[in-house]
mmCIF file with all atom_site columns, C-alpha atoms in Angstrom:
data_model
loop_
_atom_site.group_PDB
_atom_site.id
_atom_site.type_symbol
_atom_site.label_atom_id
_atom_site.label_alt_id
_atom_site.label_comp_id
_atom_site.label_asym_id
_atom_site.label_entity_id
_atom_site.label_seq_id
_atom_site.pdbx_PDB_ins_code
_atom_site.Cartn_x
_atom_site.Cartn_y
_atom_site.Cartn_z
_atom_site.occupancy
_atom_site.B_iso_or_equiv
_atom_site.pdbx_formal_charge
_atom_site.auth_seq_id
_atom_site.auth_comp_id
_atom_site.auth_asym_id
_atom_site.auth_atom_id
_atom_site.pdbx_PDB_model_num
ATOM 1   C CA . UNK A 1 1   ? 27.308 -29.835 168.281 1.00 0.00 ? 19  UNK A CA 1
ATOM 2   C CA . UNK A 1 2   ? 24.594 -31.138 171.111 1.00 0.00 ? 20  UNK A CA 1
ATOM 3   C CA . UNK A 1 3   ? 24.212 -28.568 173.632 1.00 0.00 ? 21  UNK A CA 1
ATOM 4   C CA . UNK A 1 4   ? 24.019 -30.598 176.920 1.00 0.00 ? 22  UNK A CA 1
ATOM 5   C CA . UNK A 1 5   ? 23.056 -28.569 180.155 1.00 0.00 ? 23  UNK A CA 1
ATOM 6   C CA . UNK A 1 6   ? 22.180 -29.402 183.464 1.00 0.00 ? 24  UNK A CA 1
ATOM 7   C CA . UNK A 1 7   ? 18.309 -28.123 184.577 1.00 0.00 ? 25  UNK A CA 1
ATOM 8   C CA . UNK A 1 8   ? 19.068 -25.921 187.363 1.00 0.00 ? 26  UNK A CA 1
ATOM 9   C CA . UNK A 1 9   ? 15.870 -26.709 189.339 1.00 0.00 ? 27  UNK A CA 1
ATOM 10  C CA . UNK A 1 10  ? 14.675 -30.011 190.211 1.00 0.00 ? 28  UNK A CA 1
ATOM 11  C CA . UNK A 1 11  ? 16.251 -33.374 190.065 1.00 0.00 ? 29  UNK A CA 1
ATOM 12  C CA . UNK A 1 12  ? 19.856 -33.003 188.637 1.00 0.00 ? 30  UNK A CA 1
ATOM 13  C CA . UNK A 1 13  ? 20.115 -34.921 184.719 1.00 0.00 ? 31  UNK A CA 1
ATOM 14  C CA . UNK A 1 14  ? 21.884 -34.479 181.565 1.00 0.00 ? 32  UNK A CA 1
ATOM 15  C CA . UNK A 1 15  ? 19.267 -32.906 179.515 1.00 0.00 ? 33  UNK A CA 1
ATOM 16  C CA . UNK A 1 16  ? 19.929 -32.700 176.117 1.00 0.00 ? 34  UNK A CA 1
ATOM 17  C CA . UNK A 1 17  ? 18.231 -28.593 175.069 1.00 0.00 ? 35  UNK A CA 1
ATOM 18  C CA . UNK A 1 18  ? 17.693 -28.903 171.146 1.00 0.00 ? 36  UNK A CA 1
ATOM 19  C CA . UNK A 1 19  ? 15.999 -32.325 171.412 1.00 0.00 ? 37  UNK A CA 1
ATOM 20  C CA . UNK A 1 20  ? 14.097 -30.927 173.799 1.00 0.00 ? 38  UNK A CA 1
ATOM 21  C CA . UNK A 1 21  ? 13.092 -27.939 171.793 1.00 0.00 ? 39  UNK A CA 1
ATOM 22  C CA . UNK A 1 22  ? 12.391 -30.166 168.852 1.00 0.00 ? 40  UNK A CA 1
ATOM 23  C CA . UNK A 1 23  ? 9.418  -32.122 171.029 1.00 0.00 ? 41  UNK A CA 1
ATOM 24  C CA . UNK A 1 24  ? 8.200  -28.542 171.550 1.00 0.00 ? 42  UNK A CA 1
ATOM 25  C CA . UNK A 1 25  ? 8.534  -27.490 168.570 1.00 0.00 ? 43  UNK A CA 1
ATOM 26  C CA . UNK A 1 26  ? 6.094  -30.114 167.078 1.00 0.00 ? 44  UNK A CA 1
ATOM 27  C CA . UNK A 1 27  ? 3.996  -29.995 170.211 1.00 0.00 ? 45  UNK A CA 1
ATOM 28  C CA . UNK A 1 28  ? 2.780  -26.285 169.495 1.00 0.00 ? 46  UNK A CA 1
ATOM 29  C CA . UNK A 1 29  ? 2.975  -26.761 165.506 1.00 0.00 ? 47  UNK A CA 1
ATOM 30  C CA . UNK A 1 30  ? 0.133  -29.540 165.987 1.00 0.00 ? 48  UNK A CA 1
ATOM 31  C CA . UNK A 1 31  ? -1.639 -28.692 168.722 1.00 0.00 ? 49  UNK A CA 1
ATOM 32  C CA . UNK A 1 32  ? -1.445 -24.373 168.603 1.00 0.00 ? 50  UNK A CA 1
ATOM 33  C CA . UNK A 1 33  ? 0.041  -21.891 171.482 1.00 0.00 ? 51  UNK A CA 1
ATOM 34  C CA . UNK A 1 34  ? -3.156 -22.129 173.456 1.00 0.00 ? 52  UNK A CA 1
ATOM 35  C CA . UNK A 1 35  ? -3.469 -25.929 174.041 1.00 0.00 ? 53  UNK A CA 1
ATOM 36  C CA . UNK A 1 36  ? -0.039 -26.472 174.687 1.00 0.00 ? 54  UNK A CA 1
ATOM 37  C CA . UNK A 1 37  ? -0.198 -26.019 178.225 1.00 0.00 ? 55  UNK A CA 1
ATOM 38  C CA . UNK A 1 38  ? 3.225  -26.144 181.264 1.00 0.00 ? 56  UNK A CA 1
ATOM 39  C CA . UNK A 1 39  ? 1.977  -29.238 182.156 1.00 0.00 ? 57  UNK A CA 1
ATOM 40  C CA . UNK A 1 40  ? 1.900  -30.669 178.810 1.00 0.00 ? 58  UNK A CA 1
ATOM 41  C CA . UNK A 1 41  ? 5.056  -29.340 177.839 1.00 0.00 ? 59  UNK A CA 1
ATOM 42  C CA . UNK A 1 42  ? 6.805  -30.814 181.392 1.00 0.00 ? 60  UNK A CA 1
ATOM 43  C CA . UNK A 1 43  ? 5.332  -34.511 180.814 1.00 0.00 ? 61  UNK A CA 1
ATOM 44  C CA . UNK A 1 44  ? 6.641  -34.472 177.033 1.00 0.00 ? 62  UNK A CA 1
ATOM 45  C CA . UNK A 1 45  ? 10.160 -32.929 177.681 1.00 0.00 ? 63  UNK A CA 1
ATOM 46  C CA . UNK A 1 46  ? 9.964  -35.287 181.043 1.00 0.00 ? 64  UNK A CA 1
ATOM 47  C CA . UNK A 1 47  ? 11.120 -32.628 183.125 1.00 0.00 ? 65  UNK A CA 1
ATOM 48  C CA . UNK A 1 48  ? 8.866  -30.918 186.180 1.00 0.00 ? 66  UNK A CA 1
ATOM 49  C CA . UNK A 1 49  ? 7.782  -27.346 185.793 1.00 0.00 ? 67  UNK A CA 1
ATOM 50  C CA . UNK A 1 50  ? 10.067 -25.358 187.988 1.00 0.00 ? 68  UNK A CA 1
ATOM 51  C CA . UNK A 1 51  ? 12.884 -27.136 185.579 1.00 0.00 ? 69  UNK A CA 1
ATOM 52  C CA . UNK A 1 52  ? 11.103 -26.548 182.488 1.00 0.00 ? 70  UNK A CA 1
ATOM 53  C CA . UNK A 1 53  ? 11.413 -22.843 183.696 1.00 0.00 ? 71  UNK A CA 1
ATOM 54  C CA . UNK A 1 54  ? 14.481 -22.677 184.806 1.00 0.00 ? 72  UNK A CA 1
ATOM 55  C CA . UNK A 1 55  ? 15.491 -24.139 181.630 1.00 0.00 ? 73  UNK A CA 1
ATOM 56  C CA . UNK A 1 56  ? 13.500 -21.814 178.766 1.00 0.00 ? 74  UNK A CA 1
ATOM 57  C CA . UNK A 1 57  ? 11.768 -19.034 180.946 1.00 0.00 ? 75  UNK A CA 1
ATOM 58  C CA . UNK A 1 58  ? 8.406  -19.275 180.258 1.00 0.00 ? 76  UNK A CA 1
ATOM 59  C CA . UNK A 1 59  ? 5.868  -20.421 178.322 1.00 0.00 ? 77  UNK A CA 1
ATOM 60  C CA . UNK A 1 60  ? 5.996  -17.757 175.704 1.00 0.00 ? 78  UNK A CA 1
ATOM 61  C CA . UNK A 1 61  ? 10.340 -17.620 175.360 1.00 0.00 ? 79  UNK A CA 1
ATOM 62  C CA . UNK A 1 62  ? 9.821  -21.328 174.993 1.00 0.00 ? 80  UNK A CA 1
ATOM 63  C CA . UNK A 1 63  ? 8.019  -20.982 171.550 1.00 0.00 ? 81  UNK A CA 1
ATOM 64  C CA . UNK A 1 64  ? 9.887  -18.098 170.618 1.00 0.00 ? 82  UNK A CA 1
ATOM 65  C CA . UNK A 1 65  ? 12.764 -20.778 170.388 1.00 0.00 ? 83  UNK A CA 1
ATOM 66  C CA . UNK A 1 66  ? 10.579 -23.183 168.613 1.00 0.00 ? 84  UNK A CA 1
ATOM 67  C CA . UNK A 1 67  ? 9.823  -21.049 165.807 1.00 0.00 ? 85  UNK A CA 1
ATOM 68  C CA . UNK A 1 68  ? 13.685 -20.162 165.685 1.00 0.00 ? 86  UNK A CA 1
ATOM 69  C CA . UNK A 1 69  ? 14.080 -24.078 165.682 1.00 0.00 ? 87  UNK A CA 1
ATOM 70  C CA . UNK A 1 70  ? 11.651 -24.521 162.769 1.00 0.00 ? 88  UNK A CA 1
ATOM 71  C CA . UNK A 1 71  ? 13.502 -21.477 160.799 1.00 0.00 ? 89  UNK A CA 1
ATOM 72  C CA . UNK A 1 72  ? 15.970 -23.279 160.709 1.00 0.00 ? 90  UNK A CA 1
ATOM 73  C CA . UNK A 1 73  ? 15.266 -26.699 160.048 1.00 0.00 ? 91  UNK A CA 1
ATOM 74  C CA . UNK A 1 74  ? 11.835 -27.361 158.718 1.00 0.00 ? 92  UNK A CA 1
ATOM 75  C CA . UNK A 1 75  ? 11.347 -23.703 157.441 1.00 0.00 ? 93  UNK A CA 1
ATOM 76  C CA . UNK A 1 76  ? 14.803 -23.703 155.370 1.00 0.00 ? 94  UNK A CA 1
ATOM 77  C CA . UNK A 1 77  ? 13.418 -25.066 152.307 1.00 0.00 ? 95  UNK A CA 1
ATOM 78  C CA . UNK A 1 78  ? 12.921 -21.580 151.603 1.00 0.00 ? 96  UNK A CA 1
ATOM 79  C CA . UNK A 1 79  ? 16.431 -19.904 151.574 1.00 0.00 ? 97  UNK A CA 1
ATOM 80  C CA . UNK A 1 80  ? 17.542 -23.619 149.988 1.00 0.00 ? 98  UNK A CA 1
ATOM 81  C CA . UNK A 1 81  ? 15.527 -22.924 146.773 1.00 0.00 ? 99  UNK A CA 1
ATOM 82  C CA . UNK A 1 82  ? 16.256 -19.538 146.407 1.00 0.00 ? 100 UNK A CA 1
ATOM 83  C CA . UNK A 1 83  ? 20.402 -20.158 146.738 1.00 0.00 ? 101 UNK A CA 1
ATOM 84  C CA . UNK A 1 84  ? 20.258 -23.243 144.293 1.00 0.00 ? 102 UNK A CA 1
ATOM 85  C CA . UNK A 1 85  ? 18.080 -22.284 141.156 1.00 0.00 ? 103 UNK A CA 1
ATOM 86  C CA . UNK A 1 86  ? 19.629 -20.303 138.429 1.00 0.00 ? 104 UNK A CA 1
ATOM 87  C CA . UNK A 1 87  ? 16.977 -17.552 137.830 1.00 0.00 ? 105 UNK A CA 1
ATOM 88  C CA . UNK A 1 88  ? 14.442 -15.894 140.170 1.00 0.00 ? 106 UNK A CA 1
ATOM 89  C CA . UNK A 1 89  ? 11.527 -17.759 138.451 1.00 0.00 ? 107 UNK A CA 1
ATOM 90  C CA . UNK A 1 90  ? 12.800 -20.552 139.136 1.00 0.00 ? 108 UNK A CA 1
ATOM 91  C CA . UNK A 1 91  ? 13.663 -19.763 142.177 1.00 0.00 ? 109 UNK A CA 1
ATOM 92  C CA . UNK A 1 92  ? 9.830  -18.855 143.280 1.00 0.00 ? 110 UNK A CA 1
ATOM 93  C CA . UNK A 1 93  ? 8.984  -22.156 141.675 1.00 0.00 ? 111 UNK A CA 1
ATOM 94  C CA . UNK A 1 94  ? 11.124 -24.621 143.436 1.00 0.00 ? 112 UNK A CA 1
ATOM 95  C CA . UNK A 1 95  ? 10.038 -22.687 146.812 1.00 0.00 ? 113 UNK A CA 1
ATOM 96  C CA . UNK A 1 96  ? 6.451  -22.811 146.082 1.00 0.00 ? 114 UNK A CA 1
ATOM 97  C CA . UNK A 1 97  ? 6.764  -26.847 145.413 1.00 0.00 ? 115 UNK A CA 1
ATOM 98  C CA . UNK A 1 98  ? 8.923  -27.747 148.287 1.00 0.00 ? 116 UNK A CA 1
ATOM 99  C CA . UNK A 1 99  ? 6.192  -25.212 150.549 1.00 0.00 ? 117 UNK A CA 1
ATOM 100 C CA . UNK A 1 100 ? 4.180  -28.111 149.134 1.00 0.00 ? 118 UNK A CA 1
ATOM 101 C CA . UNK A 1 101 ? 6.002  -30.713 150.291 1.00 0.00 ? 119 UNK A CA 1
ATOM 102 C CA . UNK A 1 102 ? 7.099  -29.220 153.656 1.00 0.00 ? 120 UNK A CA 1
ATOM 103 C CA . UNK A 1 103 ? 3.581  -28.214 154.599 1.00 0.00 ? 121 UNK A CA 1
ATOM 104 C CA . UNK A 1 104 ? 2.201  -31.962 153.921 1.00 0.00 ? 122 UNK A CA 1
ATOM 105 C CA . UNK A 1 105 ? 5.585  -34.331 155.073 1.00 0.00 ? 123 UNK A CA 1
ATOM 106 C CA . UNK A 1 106 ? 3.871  -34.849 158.527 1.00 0.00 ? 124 UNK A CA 1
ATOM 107 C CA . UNK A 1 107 ? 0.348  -35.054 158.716 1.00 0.00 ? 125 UNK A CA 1
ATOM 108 C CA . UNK A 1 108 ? 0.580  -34.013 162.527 1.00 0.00 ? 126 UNK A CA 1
ATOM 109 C CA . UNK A 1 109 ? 2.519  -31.087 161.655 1.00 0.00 ? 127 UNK A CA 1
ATOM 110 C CA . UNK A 1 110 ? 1.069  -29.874 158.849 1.00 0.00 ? 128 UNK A CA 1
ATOM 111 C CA . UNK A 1 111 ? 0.894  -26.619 156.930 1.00 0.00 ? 129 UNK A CA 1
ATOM 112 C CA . UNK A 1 112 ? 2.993  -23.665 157.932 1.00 0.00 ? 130 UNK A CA 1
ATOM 113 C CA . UNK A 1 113 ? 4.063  -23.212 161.824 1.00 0.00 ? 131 UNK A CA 1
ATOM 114 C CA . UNK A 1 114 ? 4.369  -19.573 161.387 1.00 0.00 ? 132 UNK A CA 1
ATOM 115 C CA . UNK A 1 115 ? 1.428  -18.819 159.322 1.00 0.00 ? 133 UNK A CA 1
ATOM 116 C CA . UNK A 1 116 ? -0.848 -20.832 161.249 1.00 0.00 ? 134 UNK A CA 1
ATOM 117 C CA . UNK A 1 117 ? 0.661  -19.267 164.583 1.00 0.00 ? 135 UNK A CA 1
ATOM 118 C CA . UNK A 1 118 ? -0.913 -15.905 163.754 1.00 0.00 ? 136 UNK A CA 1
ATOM 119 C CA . UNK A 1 119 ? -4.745 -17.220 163.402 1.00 0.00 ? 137 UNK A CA 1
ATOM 120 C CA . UNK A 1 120 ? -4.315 -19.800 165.894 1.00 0.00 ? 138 UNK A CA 1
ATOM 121 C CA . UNK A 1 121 ? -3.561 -18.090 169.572 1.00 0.00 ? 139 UNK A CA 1
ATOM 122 C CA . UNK A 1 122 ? -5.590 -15.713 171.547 1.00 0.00 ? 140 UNK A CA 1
ATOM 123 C CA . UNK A 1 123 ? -2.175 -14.814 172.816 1.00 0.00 ? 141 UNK A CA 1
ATOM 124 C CA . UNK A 1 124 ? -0.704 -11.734 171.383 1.00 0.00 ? 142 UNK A CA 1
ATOM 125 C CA . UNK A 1 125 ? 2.836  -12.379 172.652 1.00 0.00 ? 143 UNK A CA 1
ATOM 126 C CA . UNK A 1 126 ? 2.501  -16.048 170.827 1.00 0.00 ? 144 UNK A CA 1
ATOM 127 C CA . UNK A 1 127 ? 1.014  -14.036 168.084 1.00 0.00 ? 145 UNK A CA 1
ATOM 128 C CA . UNK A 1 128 ? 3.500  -11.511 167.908 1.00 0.00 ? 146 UNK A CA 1
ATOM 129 C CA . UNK A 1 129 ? 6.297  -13.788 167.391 1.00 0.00 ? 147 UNK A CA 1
ATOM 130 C CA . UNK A 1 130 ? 4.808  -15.067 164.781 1.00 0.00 ? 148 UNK A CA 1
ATOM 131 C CA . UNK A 1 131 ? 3.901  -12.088 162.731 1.00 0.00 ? 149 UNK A CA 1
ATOM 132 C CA . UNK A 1 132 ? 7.490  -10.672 162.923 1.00 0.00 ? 150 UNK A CA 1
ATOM 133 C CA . UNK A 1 133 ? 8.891  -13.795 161.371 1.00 0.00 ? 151 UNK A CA 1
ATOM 134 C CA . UNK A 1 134 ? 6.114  -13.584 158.987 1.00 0.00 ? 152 UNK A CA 1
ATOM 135 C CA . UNK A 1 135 ? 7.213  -10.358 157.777 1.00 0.00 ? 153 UNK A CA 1
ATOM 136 C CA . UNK A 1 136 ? 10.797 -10.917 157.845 1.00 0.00 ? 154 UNK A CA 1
ATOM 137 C CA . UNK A 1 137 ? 9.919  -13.731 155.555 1.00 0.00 ? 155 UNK A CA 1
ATOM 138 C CA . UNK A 1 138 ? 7.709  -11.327 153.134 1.00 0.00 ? 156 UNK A CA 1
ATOM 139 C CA . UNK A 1 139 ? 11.014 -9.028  153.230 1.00 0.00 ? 157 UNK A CA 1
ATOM 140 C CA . UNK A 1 140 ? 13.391 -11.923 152.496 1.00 0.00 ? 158 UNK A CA 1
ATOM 141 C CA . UNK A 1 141 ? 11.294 -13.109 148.995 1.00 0.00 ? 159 UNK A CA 1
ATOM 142 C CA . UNK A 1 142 ? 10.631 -9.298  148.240 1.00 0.00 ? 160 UNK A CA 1
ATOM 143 C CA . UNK A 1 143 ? 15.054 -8.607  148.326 1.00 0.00 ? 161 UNK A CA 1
ATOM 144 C CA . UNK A 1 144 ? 15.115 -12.345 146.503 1.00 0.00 ? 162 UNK A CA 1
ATOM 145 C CA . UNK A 1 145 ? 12.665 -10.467 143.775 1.00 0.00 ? 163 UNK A CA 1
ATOM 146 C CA . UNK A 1 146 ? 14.467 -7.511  143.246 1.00 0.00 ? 164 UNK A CA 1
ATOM 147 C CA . UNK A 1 147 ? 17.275 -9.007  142.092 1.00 0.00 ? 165 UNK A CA 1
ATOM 148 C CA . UNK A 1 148 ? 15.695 -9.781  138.927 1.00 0.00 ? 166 UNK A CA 1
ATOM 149 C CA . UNK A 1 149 ? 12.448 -7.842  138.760 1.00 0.00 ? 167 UNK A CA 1
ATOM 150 C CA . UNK A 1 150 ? 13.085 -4.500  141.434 1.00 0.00 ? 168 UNK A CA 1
ATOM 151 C CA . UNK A 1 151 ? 9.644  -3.065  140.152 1.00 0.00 ? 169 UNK A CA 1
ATOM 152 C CA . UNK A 1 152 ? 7.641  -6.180  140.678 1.00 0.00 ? 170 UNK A CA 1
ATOM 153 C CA . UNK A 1 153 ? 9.270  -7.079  144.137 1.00 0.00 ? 171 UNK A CA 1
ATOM 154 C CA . UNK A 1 154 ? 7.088  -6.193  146.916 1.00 0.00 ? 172 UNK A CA 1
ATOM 155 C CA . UNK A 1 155 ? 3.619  -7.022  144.817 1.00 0.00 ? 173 UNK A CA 1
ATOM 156 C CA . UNK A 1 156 ? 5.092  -10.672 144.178 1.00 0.00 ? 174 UNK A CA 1
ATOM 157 C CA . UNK A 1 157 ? 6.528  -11.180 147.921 1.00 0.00 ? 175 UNK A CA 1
ATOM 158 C CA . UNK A 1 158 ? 2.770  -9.920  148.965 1.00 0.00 ? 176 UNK A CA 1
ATOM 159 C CA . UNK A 1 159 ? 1.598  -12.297 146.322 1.00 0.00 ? 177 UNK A CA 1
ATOM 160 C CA . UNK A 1 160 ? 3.403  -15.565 147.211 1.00 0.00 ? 178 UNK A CA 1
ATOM 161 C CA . UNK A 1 161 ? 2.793  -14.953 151.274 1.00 0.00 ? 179 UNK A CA 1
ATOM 162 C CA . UNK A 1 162 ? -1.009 -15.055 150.235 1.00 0.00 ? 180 UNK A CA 1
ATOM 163 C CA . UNK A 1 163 ? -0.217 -18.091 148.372 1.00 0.00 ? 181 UNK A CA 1
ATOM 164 C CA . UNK A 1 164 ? 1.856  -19.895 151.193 1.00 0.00 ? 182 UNK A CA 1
ATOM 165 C CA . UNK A 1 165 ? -0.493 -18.860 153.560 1.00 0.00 ? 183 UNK A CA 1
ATOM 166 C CA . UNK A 1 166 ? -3.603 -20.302 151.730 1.00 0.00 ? 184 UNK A CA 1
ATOM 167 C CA . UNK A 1 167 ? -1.221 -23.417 151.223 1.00 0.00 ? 185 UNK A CA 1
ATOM 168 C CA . UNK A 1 168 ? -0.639 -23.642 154.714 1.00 0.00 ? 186 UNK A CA 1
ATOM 169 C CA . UNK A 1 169 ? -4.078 -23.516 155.406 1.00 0.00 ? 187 UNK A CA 1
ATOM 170 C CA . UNK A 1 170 ? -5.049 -25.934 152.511 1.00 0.00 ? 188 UNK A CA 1
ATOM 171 C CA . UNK A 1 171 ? -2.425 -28.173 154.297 1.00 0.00 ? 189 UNK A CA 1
ATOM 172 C CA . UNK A 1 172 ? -4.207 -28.462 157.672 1.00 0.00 ? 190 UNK A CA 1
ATOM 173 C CA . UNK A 1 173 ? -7.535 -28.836 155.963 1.00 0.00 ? 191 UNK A CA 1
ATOM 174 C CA . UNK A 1 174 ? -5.978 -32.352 153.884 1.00 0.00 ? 192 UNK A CA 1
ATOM 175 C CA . UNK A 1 175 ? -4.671 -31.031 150.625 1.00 0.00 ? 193 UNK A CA 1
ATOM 176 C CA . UNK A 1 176 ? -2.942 -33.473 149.052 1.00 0.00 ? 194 UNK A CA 1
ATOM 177 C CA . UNK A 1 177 ? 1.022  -32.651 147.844 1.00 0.00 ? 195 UNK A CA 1
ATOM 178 C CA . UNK A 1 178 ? -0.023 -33.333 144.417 1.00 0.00 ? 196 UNK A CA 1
ATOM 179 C CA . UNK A 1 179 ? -2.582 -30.416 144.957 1.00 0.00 ? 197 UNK A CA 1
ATOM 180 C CA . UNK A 1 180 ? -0.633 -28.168 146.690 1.00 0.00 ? 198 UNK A CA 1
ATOM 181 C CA . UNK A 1 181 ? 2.191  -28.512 144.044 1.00 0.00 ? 199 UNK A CA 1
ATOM 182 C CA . UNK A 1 182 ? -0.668 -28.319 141.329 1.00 0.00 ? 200 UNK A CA 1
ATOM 183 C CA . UNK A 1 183 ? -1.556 -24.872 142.923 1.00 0.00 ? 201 UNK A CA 1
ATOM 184 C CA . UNK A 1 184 ? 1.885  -23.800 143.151 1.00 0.00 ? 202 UNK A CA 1
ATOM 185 C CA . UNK A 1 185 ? 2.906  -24.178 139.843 1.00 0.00 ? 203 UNK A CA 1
ATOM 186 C CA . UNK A 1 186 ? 0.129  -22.405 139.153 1.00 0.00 ? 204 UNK A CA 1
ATOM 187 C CA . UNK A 1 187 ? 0.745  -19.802 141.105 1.00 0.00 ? 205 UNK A CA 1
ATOM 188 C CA . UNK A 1 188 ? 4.575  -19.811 139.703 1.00 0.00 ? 206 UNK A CA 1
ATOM 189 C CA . UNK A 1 189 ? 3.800  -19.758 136.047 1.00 0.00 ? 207 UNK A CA 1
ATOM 190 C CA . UNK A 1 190 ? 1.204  -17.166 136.524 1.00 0.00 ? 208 UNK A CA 1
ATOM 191 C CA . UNK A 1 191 ? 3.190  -13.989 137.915 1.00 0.00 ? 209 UNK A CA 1
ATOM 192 C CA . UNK A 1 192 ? 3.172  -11.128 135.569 1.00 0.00 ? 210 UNK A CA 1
ATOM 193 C CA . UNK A 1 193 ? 6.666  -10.911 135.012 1.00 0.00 ? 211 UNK A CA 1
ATOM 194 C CA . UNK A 1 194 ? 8.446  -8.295  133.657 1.00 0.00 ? 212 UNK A CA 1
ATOM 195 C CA . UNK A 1 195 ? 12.030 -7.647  132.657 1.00 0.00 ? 213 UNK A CA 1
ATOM 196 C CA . UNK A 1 196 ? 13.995 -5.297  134.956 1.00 0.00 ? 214 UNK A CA 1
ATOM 197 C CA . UNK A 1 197 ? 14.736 -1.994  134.683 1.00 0.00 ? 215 UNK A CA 1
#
């Protein structure tokens, strides 16, 4: 259900918090941490400063919820592959192709919010943020892994976060999906997989 506050500060409205995160949210995946400024932020959300405040906190709290936005939304393809395909391999495969898809679905939002938040801000609280959910993300494919292959688990979670993060970055640079899904498979197929213990 629609969370609908009311901005403490400033002119009294309805103000409806997730869309309002969501215009954030694509604001700093397009644009990066460090050109997003308060001002840019205010005039998008159409709220003044103080309210934009009183509202997130800062600056830096504000993207800290947008990457929790995109987690869950945009970033789920993720923990949807992994739940719905029958094996592990499979698993990595349908993750790696929809990474394709996801990174190229909006040209002005391309590639990976959270991989390209870690080379993208001077600002090490921005950076930080993203970095943690980076790694939680590595730890998340590396337990998917060891389901199936315990011994191969944290060389093929390092593996595929080197592969989504040269996607990502192939992404913002024009790939096509076709490529990206090309390289994927690739990548996929290619994993020296070996049979539990």
């Amino acid at each position: 259900m629609t969370k609908k506050i009311n901005v403490r500060r400033g002119r009294p409205r309805a103000f409806d918090q997730d869309e309002a995160l969501e215009v954030a949210q694509r604001l700093f995946h397009t644009h990066g941490y460090d050109t997003v400024g308060v001002s840019k932020l205010s005039e998008a959300l159409g709220i003044n400063p103080p309210s934009l405040y009183g509202t997130f906190g800062n600056k830096a709290e504000l993207f800290a919820s947008a990457l929790d936005r995109y987690a869950n939304t945009t970033g789920r393809f993720m923990a949807d592959a992994f739940s719905a395909a029958p094996s592990v391999r499979s698993g990595i495969m349908d993750m790696l192709r929809s990474a394709a898809e996801t990174y190229t679905r909006v040209p002005d939002c391309s590639g990976c919010m959270v991989m390209d938040g870690v080379h993208r801000t001077s600002d090490e609280t921005a950076r930080t943020a993203c970095l943690v959910m980076r790694d939680a993300t590595q730890r998340n494919i590396a337990r998917y892994i060891q389901t199936e292959y315990p011994e191969d688990a944290e060389t093929f979670a390092k593996t595929i976060m080197i592969a989504l993060a040269g996607m990502s970055a192939a992404a913002r640079s024009g790939a096509t999906r076709a490529e990206l899904q090309s390289y994927a498979d690739l990548i996929a197929e290619n994993l020296p997989y070996r049979k539990p213990f």
